[in-house]
Short mmCIF file of C-alpha atoms in Angstrom, two decimals:
data_model
loop_
_atom_site.label_atom_id
_atom_site.label_comp_id
_atom_site.label_asym_id
_atom_site.label_seq_id
_atom_site.Cartn_x
_atom_site.Cartn_y
_atom_site.Cartn_z
CA SER A 1 95.67 103.25 103.36
CA GLN A 2 96.50 102.81 99.72
CA GLN A 3 98.83 105.48 98.45
CA GLY A 4 98.61 105.44 94.68
CA GLU A 5 95.66 105.66 92.36
CA GLU A 6 96.15 105.22 88.64
CA ASP A 7 94.18 106.88 85.92
CA PRO A 8 92.75 105.69 83.62
CA GLN A 9 91.77 102.24 84.87
CA ALA A 10 91.92 100.92 81.32
CA LEU A 11 93.46 102.23 78.13
CA SER A 12 93.27 100.85 74.60
CA ILE A 13 95.46 102.22 71.81
CA GLN A 14 96.76 101.28 68.38
CA GLU A 15 100.27 99.99 67.95
CA GLY A 16 102.68 102.85 67.38
CA GLU A 17 100.70 105.36 69.45
CA ASN A 18 101.89 106.73 72.77
CA ALA A 19 100.31 105.63 76.04
CA THR A 20 100.12 107.87 79.10
CA MET A 21 99.15 106.69 82.56
CA ASN A 22 98.83 108.85 85.63
CA CYS A 23 99.29 108.16 89.29
CA SER A 24 98.19 110.29 92.23
CA TYR A 25 99.21 109.77 95.84
CA LYS A 26 98.38 111.26 99.21
CA THR A 27 101.41 111.92 101.40
CA SER A 28 105.03 112.96 101.05
CA ILE A 29 107.13 110.24 99.50
CA ASN A 30 110.68 109.02 99.36
CA ASN A 31 110.34 107.66 95.85
CA LEU A 32 107.79 106.45 93.34
CA GLN A 33 108.16 103.28 91.32
CA TRP A 34 106.40 101.90 88.26
CA TYR A 35 105.85 98.19 87.68
CA ARG A 36 104.44 96.13 84.88
CA GLN A 37 102.44 92.91 85.24
CA ASN A 38 101.53 90.53 82.49
CA SER A 39 98.28 88.73 83.22
CA GLY A 40 98.49 86.72 86.43
CA ARG A 41 102.27 86.87 86.61
CA GLY A 42 104.78 88.53 88.89
CA LEU A 43 105.41 92.25 88.70
CA VAL A 44 108.48 93.56 86.95
CA HIS A 45 110.15 96.78 88.00
CA LEU A 46 110.28 99.40 85.25
CA ILE A 47 111.64 102.61 86.70
CA LEU A 48 112.16 104.41 90.01
CA ILE A 49 112.06 108.17 90.43
CA ARG A 50 113.17 109.83 93.65
CA SER A 51 111.35 112.70 95.28
CA ASN A 52 114.05 115.19 94.25
CA GLU A 53 113.84 114.18 90.58
CA ARG A 54 111.34 115.58 88.10
CA GLU A 55 111.82 113.41 85.07
CA LYS A 56 113.48 110.13 84.18
CA HIS A 57 113.88 108.15 80.99
CA SER A 58 114.50 104.50 80.27
CA GLY A 59 114.29 103.37 76.66
CA ARG A 60 110.74 104.09 75.48
CA LEU A 61 109.62 104.99 78.99
CA ARG A 62 109.42 108.49 80.38
CA VAL A 63 108.34 109.16 83.94
CA THR A 64 107.59 112.53 85.45
CA LEU A 65 107.02 113.41 89.08
CA ASP A 66 105.32 116.51 90.42
CA THR A 67 105.58 116.46 94.22
CA SER A 68 103.59 119.70 94.55
CA LYS A 69 100.61 118.00 92.89
CA LYS A 70 101.45 114.59 94.35
CA SER A 71 101.26 113.00 90.94
CA SER A 72 103.34 111.08 88.45
CA SER A 73 102.90 110.03 84.86
CA LEU A 74 104.29 107.16 82.82
CA LEU A 75 104.60 107.65 79.09
CA ILE A 76 105.28 104.71 76.80
CA THR A 77 106.24 105.92 73.34
CA ALA A 78 105.74 104.02 70.08
CA SER A 79 103.76 101.29 71.79
CA ARG A 80 103.94 97.66 70.73
CA ALA A 81 101.51 94.78 71.13
CA ALA A 82 103.98 93.31 73.65
CA ASP A 83 103.39 96.34 75.90
CA THR A 84 99.91 94.99 76.64
CA ALA A 85 99.91 94.55 80.43
CA SER A 86 98.81 96.17 83.66
CA TYR A 87 100.93 99.01 84.99
CA PHE A 88 101.15 99.93 88.66
CA CYS A 89 102.65 102.83 90.49
CA ALA A 90 103.98 102.25 93.98
CA THR A 91 105.09 104.76 96.57
CA VAL A 92 107.31 104.72 99.60
CA GLU A 93 106.21 107.25 102.18
CA THR A 94 108.93 109.38 103.70
CA GLY A 95 110.36 107.50 106.66
CA ALA A 96 108.31 104.37 106.05
CA ASN A 97 109.44 100.84 105.34
CA ASN A 98 106.58 99.65 103.23
CA LEU A 99 105.43 100.08 99.68
CA PHE A 100 101.91 101.04 98.65
CA PHE A 101 100.60 100.05 95.26
CA GLY A 102 97.84 101.62 93.23
CA THR A 103 95.07 99.65 91.59
CA GLY A 104 96.74 99.75 88.18
CA THR A 105 96.03 100.73 84.59
CA ARG A 106 95.22 97.96 82.16
CA LEU A 107 96.86 98.83 78.82
CA THR A 108 95.84 97.07 75.62
CA VAL A 109 97.87 97.74 72.47
CA ILE A 110 96.04 96.66 69.34
CA PRO A 111 98.30 95.40 66.52
CA GLU B 1 119.92 83.09 87.76
CA ALA B 2 118.84 85.74 90.25
CA GLN B 3 115.30 85.03 91.25
CA VAL B 4 112.56 84.82 93.83
CA THR B 5 110.82 81.46 93.99
CA GLN B 6 107.51 80.59 95.57
CA ASN B 7 105.91 77.24 96.29
CA PRO B 8 103.36 76.03 95.65
CA ARG B 9 102.23 77.99 92.60
CA TYR B 10 98.64 76.83 92.94
CA LEU B 11 96.86 75.59 96.05
CA ILE B 12 93.28 74.66 96.79
CA THR B 13 92.52 74.00 100.42
CA VAL B 14 89.66 73.92 102.89
CA THR B 15 88.76 76.34 105.65
CA GLY B 16 90.82 75.89 108.78
CA LYS B 17 93.57 73.69 107.38
CA LYS B 18 96.92 75.27 108.17
CA LEU B 19 99.18 75.97 105.21
CA THR B 20 102.54 77.50 104.44
CA VAL B 21 103.63 79.21 101.25
CA THR B 22 107.39 79.27 100.91
CA CYS B 23 109.45 82.10 99.46
CA SER B 24 113.14 82.01 98.74
CA GLN B 25 115.55 84.45 97.09
CA ASN B 26 119.12 83.87 95.95
CA MET B 27 120.24 87.50 95.71
CA ASN B 28 121.32 88.01 99.33
CA HIS B 29 118.61 90.63 99.72
CA GLU B 30 117.87 91.98 103.18
CA TYR B 31 114.32 93.20 102.59
CA MET B 32 111.52 90.74 101.83
CA SER B 33 107.77 91.14 101.79
CA TRP B 34 104.46 89.46 101.02
CA TYR B 35 101.59 90.96 99.05
CA ARG B 36 98.16 89.80 98.12
CA GLN B 37 96.46 90.89 94.92
CA ASP B 38 92.70 91.04 94.57
CA PRO B 39 90.62 92.36 91.66
CA GLY B 40 89.96 96.06 91.97
CA LEU B 41 92.17 96.40 95.04
CA GLY B 42 95.62 96.21 93.54
CA LEU B 43 98.44 94.81 95.65
CA ARG B 44 98.34 95.14 99.39
CA GLN B 45 101.27 94.40 101.63
CA ILE B 46 100.75 91.71 104.27
CA TYR B 47 104.07 91.59 106.13
CA TYR B 48 107.62 92.68 105.50
CA SER B 49 111.03 91.92 106.91
CA MET B 50 113.98 94.30 107.05
CA ASN B 51 116.41 91.53 107.94
CA VAL B 52 116.76 88.19 109.72
CA GLU B 53 114.51 87.99 112.79
CA VAL B 54 113.00 91.41 111.99
CA THR B 55 109.42 91.38 110.72
CA ASP B 56 106.63 93.93 110.74
CA LYS B 57 103.01 94.25 109.75
CA GLY B 58 101.98 95.70 106.42
CA ASP B 59 98.57 96.91 105.40
CA VAL B 60 96.58 93.66 105.79
CA PRO B 61 98.31 91.34 108.32
CA GLU B 62 95.22 89.78 109.92
CA GLY B 63 95.10 86.01 109.55
CA TYR B 64 98.73 85.68 108.48
CA LYS B 65 102.05 84.93 110.15
CA VAL B 66 105.59 85.13 108.85
CA SER B 67 109.04 84.22 110.05
CA ARG B 68 112.56 85.17 108.93
CA LYS B 69 115.00 82.73 110.41
CA GLU B 70 117.33 82.80 107.43
CA LYS B 71 118.12 85.64 105.08
CA ARG B 72 116.99 83.82 101.96
CA ASN B 73 113.64 82.45 103.19
CA PHE B 74 110.45 84.22 104.19
CA PRO B 75 107.52 81.79 104.51
CA LEU B 76 103.91 82.95 104.78
CA ILE B 77 101.78 80.96 107.20
CA LEU B 78 98.01 80.80 107.29
CA GLU B 79 97.15 79.13 110.60
CA SER B 80 93.42 78.83 109.89
CA PRO B 81 92.63 79.87 106.32
CA SER B 82 89.25 81.33 105.50
CA PRO B 83 87.54 81.91 102.13
CA ASN B 84 88.33 85.64 102.27
CA GLN B 85 92.00 84.72 102.00
CA THR B 86 91.42 83.36 98.53
CA SER B 87 93.78 85.51 96.51
CA LEU B 88 96.93 85.74 94.41
CA TYR B 89 99.98 86.05 96.65
CA PHE B 90 103.35 87.50 95.74
CA CYS B 91 106.63 87.44 97.56
CA ALA B 92 109.19 90.15 96.78
CA SER B 93 112.69 91.10 97.84
CA SER B 94 115.00 94.07 97.49
CA PRO B 95 118.67 94.75 98.33
CA SER B 96 118.31 96.61 101.59
CA GLN B 97 115.26 98.77 101.98
CA VAL B 98 111.89 99.16 100.43
CA SER B 99 113.25 102.18 98.59
CA TYR B 100 115.00 99.95 96.11
CA GLU B 101 113.31 98.13 93.27
CA GLN B 102 111.43 95.04 94.32
CA TYR B 103 112.02 91.66 92.68
CA PHE B 104 108.82 89.66 92.58
CA GLY B 105 108.21 85.95 92.63
CA PRO B 106 105.85 84.31 90.12
CA GLY B 107 102.87 84.25 92.47
CA THR B 108 100.83 81.65 94.35
CA ARG B 109 97.16 81.34 93.55
CA LEU B 110 95.35 80.21 96.69
CA THR B 111 91.74 79.09 96.84
CA VAL B 112 90.13 78.41 100.21
CA THR B 113 86.79 76.61 100.06
#
């Protein structure tokens, strides 16, 4: 019962361009989180947005949440080669105690 | 340094030979969980623990056991490993509930032949 699905599965851009990844989910949620994973390594938390929030910023990251459409987007501005990684959204269903991850977007930033 | 540690990092074993992957956190977190990551399937939660002596099944608990006797440790036990348990395993912790950001360990790559 995987909650999140990311789109696109893979994204390749030039350094300096913006990267946008989308996440769709199925049920009502408590919050939605975005994580980053460098190849084969542990995930690193990027940002958390609660169900009553619509937009959140952290440095070059901007996350939006549309609970009516059950979707979220992660925008990385002015991308760098070091941003090359996989990005996952994860959701906590309302009233639940577990976290569901999507299958991820593989971002490649070309120097 | 605040961290989640896992051991071993790499393990190759044979079908049926019991094994334990250890997980430890030094942040006094109450919530801990185990995930497995497989190509094309993302991360799936195996078990989680809300606090000492409190554990519950995640999405894919079959073939796994866990225990939470101490707050800092949350070992994952495979009583009789099978090849379909070949995967990359991650332990994670968070301050109190799943609603907080998760801190992940470095991963354990398990191969069962």
